[in-house]
Short mmCIF file of C-alpha atoms in Angstrom, two decimals:
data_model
loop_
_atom_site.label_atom_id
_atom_site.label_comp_id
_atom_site.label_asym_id
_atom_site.label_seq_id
_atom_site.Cartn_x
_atom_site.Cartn_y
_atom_site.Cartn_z
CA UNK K 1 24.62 9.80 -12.98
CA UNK K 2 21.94 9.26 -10.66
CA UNK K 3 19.21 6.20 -9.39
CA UNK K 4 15.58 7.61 -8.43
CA UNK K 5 16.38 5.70 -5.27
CA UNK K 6 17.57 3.26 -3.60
CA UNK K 7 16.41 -0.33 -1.62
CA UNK K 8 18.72 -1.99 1.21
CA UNK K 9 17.82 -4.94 1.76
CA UNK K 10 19.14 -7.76 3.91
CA UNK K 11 19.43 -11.68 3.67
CA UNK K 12 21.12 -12.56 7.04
CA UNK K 13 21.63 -16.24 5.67
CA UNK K 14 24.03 -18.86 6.36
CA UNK K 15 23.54 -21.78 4.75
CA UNK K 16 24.98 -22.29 1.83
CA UNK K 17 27.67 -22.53 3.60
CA UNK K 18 29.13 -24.34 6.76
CA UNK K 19 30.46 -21.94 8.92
CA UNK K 20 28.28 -20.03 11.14
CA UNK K 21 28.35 -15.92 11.44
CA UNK K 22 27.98 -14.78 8.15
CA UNK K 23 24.33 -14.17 8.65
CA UNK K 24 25.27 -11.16 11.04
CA UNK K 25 26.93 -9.38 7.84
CA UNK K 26 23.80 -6.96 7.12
CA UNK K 27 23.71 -5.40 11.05
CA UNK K 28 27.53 -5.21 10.89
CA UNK K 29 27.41 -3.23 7.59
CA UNK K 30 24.44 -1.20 8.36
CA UNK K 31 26.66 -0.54 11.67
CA UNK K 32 29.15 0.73 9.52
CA UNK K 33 27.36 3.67 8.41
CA UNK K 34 25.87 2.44 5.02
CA UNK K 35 22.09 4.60 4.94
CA UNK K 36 24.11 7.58 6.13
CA UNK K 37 26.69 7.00 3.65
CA UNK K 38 24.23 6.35 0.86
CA UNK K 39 21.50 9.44 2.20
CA UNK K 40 24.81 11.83 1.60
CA UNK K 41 24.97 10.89 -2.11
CA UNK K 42 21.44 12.66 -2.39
CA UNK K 43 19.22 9.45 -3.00
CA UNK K 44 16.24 8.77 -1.46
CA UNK K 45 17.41 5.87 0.38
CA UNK K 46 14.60 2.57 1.53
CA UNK K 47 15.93 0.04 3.86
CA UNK K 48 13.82 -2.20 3.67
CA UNK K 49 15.28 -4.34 6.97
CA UNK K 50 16.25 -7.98 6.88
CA UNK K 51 13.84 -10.65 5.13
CA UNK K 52 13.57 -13.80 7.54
CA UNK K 53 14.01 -16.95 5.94
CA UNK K 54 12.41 -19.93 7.29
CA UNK K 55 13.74 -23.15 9.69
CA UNK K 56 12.96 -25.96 7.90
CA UNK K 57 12.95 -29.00 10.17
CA UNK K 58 13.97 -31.78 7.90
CA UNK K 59 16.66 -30.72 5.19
CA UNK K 60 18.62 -33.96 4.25
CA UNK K 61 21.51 -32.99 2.26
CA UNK K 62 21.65 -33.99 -1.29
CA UNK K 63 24.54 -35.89 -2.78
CA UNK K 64 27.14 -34.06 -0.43
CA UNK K 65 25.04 -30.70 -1.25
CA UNK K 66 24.15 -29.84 2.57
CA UNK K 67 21.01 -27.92 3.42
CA UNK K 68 19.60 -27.70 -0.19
CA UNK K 69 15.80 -27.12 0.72
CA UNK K 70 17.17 -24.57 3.20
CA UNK K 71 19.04 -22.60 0.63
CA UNK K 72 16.15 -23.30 -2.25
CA UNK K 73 13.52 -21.63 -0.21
CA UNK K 74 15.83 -18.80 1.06
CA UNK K 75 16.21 -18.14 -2.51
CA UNK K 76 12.84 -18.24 -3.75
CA UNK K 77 11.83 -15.69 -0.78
CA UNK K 78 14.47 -13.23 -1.97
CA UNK K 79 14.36 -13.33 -5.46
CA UNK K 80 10.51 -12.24 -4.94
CA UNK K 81 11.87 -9.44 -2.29
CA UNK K 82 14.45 -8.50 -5.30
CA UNK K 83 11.78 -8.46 -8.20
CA UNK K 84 9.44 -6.11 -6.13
CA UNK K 85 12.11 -3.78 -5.46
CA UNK K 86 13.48 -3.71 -8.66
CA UNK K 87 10.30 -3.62 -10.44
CA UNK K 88 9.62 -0.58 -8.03
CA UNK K 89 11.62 1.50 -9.68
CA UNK K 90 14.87 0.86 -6.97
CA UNK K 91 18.60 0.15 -7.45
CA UNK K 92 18.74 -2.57 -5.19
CA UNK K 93 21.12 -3.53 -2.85
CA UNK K 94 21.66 -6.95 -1.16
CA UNK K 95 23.55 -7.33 2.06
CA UNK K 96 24.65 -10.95 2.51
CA UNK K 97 24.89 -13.45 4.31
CA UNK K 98 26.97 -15.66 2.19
CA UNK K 99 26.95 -16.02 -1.81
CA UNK K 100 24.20 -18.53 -2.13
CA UNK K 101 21.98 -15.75 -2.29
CA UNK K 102 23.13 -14.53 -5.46
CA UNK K 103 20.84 -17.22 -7.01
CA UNK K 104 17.97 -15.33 -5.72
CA UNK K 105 18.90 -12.12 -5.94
CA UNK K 106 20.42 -12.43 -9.71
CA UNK K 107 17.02 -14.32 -10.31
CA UNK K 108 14.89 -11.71 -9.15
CA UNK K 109 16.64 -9.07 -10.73
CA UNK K 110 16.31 -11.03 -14.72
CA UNK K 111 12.08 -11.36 -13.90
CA UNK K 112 12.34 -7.74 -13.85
CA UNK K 113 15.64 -7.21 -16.31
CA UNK K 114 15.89 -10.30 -18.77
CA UNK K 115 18.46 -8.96 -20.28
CA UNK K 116 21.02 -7.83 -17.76
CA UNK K 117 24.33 -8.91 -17.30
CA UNK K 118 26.52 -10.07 -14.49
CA UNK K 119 29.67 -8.89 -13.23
CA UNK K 120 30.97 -11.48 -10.61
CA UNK K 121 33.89 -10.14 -8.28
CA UNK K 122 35.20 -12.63 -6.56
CA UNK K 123 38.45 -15.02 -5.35
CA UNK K 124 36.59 -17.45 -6.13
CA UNK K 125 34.67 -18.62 -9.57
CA UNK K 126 31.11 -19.97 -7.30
CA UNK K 127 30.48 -22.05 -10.73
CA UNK K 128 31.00 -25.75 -9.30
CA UNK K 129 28.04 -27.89 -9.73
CA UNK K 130 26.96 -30.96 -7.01
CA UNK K 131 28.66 -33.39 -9.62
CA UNK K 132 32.17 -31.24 -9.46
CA UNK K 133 32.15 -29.51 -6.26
CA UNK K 134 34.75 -30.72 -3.19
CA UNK K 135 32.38 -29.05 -0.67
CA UNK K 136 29.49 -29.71 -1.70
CA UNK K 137 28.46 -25.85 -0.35
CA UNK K 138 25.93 -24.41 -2.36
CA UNK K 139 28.04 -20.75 -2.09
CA UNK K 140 30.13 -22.06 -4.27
CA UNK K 141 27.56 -23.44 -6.93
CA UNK K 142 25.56 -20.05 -7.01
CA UNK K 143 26.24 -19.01 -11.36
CA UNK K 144 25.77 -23.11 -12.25
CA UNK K 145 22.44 -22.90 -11.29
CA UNK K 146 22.18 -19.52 -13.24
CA UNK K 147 23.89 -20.78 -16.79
CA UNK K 148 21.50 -21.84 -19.84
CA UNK K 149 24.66 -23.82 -20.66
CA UNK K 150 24.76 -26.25 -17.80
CA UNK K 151 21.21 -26.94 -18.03
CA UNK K 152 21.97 -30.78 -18.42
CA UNK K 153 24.73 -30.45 -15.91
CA UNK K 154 22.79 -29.96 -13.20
CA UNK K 155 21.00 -32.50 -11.26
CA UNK K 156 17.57 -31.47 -9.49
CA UNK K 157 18.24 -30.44 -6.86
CA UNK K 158 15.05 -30.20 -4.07
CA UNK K 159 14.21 -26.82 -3.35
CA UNK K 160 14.81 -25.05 -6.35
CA UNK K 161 12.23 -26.77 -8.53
CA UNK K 162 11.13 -22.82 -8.88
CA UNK K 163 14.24 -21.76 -10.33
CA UNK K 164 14.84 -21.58 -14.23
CA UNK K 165 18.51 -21.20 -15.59
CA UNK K 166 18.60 -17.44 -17.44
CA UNK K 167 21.87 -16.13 -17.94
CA UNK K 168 23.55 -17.13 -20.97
CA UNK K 169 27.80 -17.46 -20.20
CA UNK K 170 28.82 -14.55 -22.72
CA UNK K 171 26.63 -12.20 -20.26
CA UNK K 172 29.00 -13.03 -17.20
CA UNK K 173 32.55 -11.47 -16.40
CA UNK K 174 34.68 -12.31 -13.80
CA UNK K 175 37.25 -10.35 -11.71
CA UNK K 176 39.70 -11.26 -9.26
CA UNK K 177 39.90 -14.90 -9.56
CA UNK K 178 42.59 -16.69 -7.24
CA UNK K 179 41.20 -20.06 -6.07
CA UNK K 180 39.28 -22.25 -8.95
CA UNK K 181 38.30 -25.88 -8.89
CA UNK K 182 39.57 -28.01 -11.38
CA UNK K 183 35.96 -28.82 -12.71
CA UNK K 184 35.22 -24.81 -12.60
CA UNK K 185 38.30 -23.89 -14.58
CA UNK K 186 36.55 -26.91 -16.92
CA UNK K 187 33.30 -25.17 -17.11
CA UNK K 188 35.04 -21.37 -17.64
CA UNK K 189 37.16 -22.76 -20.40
CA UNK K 190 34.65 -24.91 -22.43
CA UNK K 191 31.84 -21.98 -22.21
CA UNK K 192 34.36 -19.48 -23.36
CA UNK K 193 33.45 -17.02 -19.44
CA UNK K 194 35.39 -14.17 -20.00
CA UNK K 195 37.35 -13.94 -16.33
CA UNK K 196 40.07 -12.37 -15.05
CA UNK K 197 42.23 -13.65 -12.27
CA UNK K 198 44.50 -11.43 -10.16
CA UNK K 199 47.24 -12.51 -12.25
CA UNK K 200 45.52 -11.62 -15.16
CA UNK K 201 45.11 -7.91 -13.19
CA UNK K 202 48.92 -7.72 -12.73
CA UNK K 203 49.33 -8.05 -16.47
CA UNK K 204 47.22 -6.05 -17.68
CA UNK K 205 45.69 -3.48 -15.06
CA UNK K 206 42.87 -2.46 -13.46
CA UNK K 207 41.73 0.21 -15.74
CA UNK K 208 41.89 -2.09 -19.14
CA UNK K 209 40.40 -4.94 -17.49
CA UNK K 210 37.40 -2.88 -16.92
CA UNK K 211 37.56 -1.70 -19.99
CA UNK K 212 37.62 -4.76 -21.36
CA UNK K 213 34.93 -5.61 -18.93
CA UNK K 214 32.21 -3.46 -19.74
CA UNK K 215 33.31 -3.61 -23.91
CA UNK K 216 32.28 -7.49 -22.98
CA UNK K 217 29.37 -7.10 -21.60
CA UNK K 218 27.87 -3.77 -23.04
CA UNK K 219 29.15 -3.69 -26.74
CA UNK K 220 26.00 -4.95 -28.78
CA UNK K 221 23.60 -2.83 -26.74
CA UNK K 222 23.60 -1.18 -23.36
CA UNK K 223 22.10 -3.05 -20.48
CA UNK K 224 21.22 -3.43 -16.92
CA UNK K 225 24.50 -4.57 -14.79
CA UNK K 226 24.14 -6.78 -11.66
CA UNK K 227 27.35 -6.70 -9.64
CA UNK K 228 27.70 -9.62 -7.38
CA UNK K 229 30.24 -8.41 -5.03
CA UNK K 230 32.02 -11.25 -2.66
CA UNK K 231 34.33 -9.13 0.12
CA UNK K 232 37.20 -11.90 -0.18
CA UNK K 233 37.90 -10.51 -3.49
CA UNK K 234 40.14 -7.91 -1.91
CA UNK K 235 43.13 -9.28 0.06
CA UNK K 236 42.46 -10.85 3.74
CA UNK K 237 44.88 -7.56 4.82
CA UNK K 238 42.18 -5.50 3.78
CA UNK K 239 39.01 -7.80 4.40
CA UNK K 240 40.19 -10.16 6.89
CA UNK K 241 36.80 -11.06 8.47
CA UNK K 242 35.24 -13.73 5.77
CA UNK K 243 34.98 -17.30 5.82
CA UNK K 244 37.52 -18.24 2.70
CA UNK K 245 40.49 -15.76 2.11
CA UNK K 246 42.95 -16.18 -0.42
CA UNK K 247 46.06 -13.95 -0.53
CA UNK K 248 46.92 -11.94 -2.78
CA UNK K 249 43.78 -9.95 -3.43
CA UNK K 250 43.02 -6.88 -4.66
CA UNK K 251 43.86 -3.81 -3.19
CA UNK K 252 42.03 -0.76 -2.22
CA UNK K 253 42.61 0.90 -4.91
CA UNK K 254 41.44 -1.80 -7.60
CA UNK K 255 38.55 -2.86 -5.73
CA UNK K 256 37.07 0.68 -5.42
CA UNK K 257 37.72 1.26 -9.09
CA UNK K 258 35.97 -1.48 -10.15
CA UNK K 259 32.32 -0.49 -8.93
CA UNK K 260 33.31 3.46 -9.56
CA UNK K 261 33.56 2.16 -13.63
CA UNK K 262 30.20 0.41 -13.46
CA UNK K 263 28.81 3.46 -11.62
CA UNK K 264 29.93 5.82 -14.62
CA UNK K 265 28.12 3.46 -17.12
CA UNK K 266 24.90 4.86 -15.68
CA UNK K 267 23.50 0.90 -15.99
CA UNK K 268 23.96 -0.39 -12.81
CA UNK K 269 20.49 -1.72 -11.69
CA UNK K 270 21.09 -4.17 -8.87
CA UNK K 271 24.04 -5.51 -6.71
CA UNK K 272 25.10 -8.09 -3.64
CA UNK K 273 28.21 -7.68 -1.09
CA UNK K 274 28.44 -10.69 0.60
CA UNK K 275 30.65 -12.73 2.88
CA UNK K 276 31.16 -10.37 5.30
CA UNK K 277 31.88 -12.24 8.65
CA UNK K 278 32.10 -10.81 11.54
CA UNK K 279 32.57 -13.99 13.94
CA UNK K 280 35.92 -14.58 11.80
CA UNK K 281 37.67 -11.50 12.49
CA UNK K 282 40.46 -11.77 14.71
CA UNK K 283 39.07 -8.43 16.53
CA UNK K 284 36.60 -5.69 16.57
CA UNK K 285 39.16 -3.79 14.61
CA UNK K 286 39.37 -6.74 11.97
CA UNK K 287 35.35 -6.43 11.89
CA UNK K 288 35.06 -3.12 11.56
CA UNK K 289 37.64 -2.07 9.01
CA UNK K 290 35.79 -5.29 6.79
CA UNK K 291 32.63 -4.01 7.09
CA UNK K 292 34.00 -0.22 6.54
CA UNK K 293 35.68 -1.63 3.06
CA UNK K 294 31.99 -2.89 1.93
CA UNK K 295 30.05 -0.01 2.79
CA UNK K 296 33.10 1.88 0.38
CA UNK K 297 32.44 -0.36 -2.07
CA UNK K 298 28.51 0.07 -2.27
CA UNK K 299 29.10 4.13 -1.90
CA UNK K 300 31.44 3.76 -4.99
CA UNK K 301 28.95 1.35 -6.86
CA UNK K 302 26.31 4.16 -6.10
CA UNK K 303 28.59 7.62 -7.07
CA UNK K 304 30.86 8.26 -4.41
CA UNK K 305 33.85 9.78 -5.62
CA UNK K 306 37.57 9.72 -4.22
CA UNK K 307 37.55 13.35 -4.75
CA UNK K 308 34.69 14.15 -3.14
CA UNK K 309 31.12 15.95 -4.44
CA UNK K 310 32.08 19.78 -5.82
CA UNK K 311 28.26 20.40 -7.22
CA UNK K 312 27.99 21.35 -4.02
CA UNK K 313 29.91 24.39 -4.63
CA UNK K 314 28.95 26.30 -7.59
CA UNK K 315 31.74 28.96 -8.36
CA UNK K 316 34.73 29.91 -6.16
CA UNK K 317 33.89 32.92 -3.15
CA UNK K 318 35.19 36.45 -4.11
CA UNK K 319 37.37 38.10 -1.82
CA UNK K 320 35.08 41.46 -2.31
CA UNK K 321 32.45 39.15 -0.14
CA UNK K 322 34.56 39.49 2.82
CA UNK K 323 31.42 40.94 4.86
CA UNK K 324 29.98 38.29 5.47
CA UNK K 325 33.52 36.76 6.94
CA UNK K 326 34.03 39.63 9.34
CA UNK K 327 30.51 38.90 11.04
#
């Protein structure tokens, strides 16, 4: 199953979070050998660079919410960038910067798509609002702003006077949960999310929770996917250089089946990796083999195949061709 073609795009953003770095994830991924990676899969493949977001001078924070303008007008740029692409005809790919910019890119993606659905990989549930989060990081508020549901849960917030909630909580799965906020395990349990933590993975598998994944998501009528894709899903062994670890994440294996399954649903119409980090890795090694892992994942997302492409080869060589070996 094939896109026409495909947009890169970056957000080198930091903000909804406080630790700087995270806005060099789109060179160190690039750097990693994504277009190349991406080109072999035979799509015509636009990067479209990195947007730049604006400095705002004066960006008091909000309850505890810091740099909320910052973030809100970040947003508002990309989900425009996001809506072009996607209304170009592109499967779109975000490079993060850190999971803020889901709001934007998820945003963009439903002017386009209004009724696509979101598959959130993650350690983490990103579903806190101002009123229940510890932080008070907007990374970890991104789906609130994005729920119908907590419409009267959220307060306004300056800077995202532009943004609408659209995404009803039946059209959102989770996978790889491991580190969830009283107030968010609230929110998942009294809108009925479907998620699935890592325990939940342990019980029941990879391949069933995607089953059970896409039957979610897909059952009434197929739709366009957005996979929001946060690197500390896997486990820090794998992805070490991002700003929140939790242990005990997925492996490899899991996290590369994941966006294979969504690939073979043919429906996959826009996605995000974020979080990648490179000022956190302990070494260049650290860095590279995190960025390697996200460039896998996108490939995978896109068609790559563990076994590698065979339509290359169209029937096996005879043995009465052996001319053309002697030569």
């Amino acid at each position: 199953i094939r896109a026409h073609s495909v947009a890169v795009l970056g957000a080198p953003f930091s903000k909804g979070q406080k630790r700087r770095g995270v806005e060099h994830g789109p060179k160190v991924i690039r750097d990693a050998g994504l277009i190349e990676r991406l080109s072999n899969l035979d799509y015509p493949v636009h990067d479209f660079g990195d947007l730049s977001f604006p400095r705002l001078e004066k960006d008091e924070p909000f309850m505890h919410v810091p740099f909320p303008r910052t973030v809100g007008t970040a947003n508002k740029l990309l989900s425009g960038a996001v809506s072009s692409a996607v209304g170009a005809g592109h499967t779109l790919v975000m490079l993060g910067g850190d999971h803020s910019l889901a709001i934007g890119s998820v945003a963009g993606h439903a002017q386009q798509c209004p009724d696509l659905c979101l598959i959130w990989v993650d350690a983490h549930a990103d579903v806190n609002t101002p009123l229940t989060s510890p932080s008070g990081n907007l990374h970890g508020q991104s789906v609130a702003f994005m729920l119908k549901e907590l419409q009267d849960k959220m307060p306004d917030i300056p800077g995202f006077s532009w943004m609408k909630p659209f995404l009803s909580s039946r059209d959102l799965v989770y996978i790889g949960l491991r580190d969830v906020d009283p107030g968010e395990l609230c929110i998942l349990k009294n809108l009925g999310i479907q998620y699935f933590s890592m325990r939940d993975i342990d019980r029941l598998g990879i391949q069933r929770v995607m089953e059970v994944t896409l039957d979610h998501l897909l059952a009434r009528k197929q739709r366009p996917i957005h996979l929001s894709f946060d690197i500390d899903a896997f486990d820090p062994s794998l992805a070490p250089a991002t700003g929140t670890p939790v242990n005990g994440g997925l492996t490899y294996r899991e996290g590369i089946y994941i966006p294979e399954e969504i690939h073979n649903t043919g429906l996959l119409s826009a996605m995000d990796l974020v979080e990648v980090n490179p000022v956190l890795g302990a070494s260049r090694e650290a860095v590279e083999a995190t960025a390697a892992l996200a460039v896998d994942v996108i490939a995978s997302s896109l068609g790559q195949t563990r076994l590698g492409a065979h339509a290359t080869l169209e029937e096996i060589p005879s043995a009465k061709d052996t001319e053309q070996l002697r030569l």
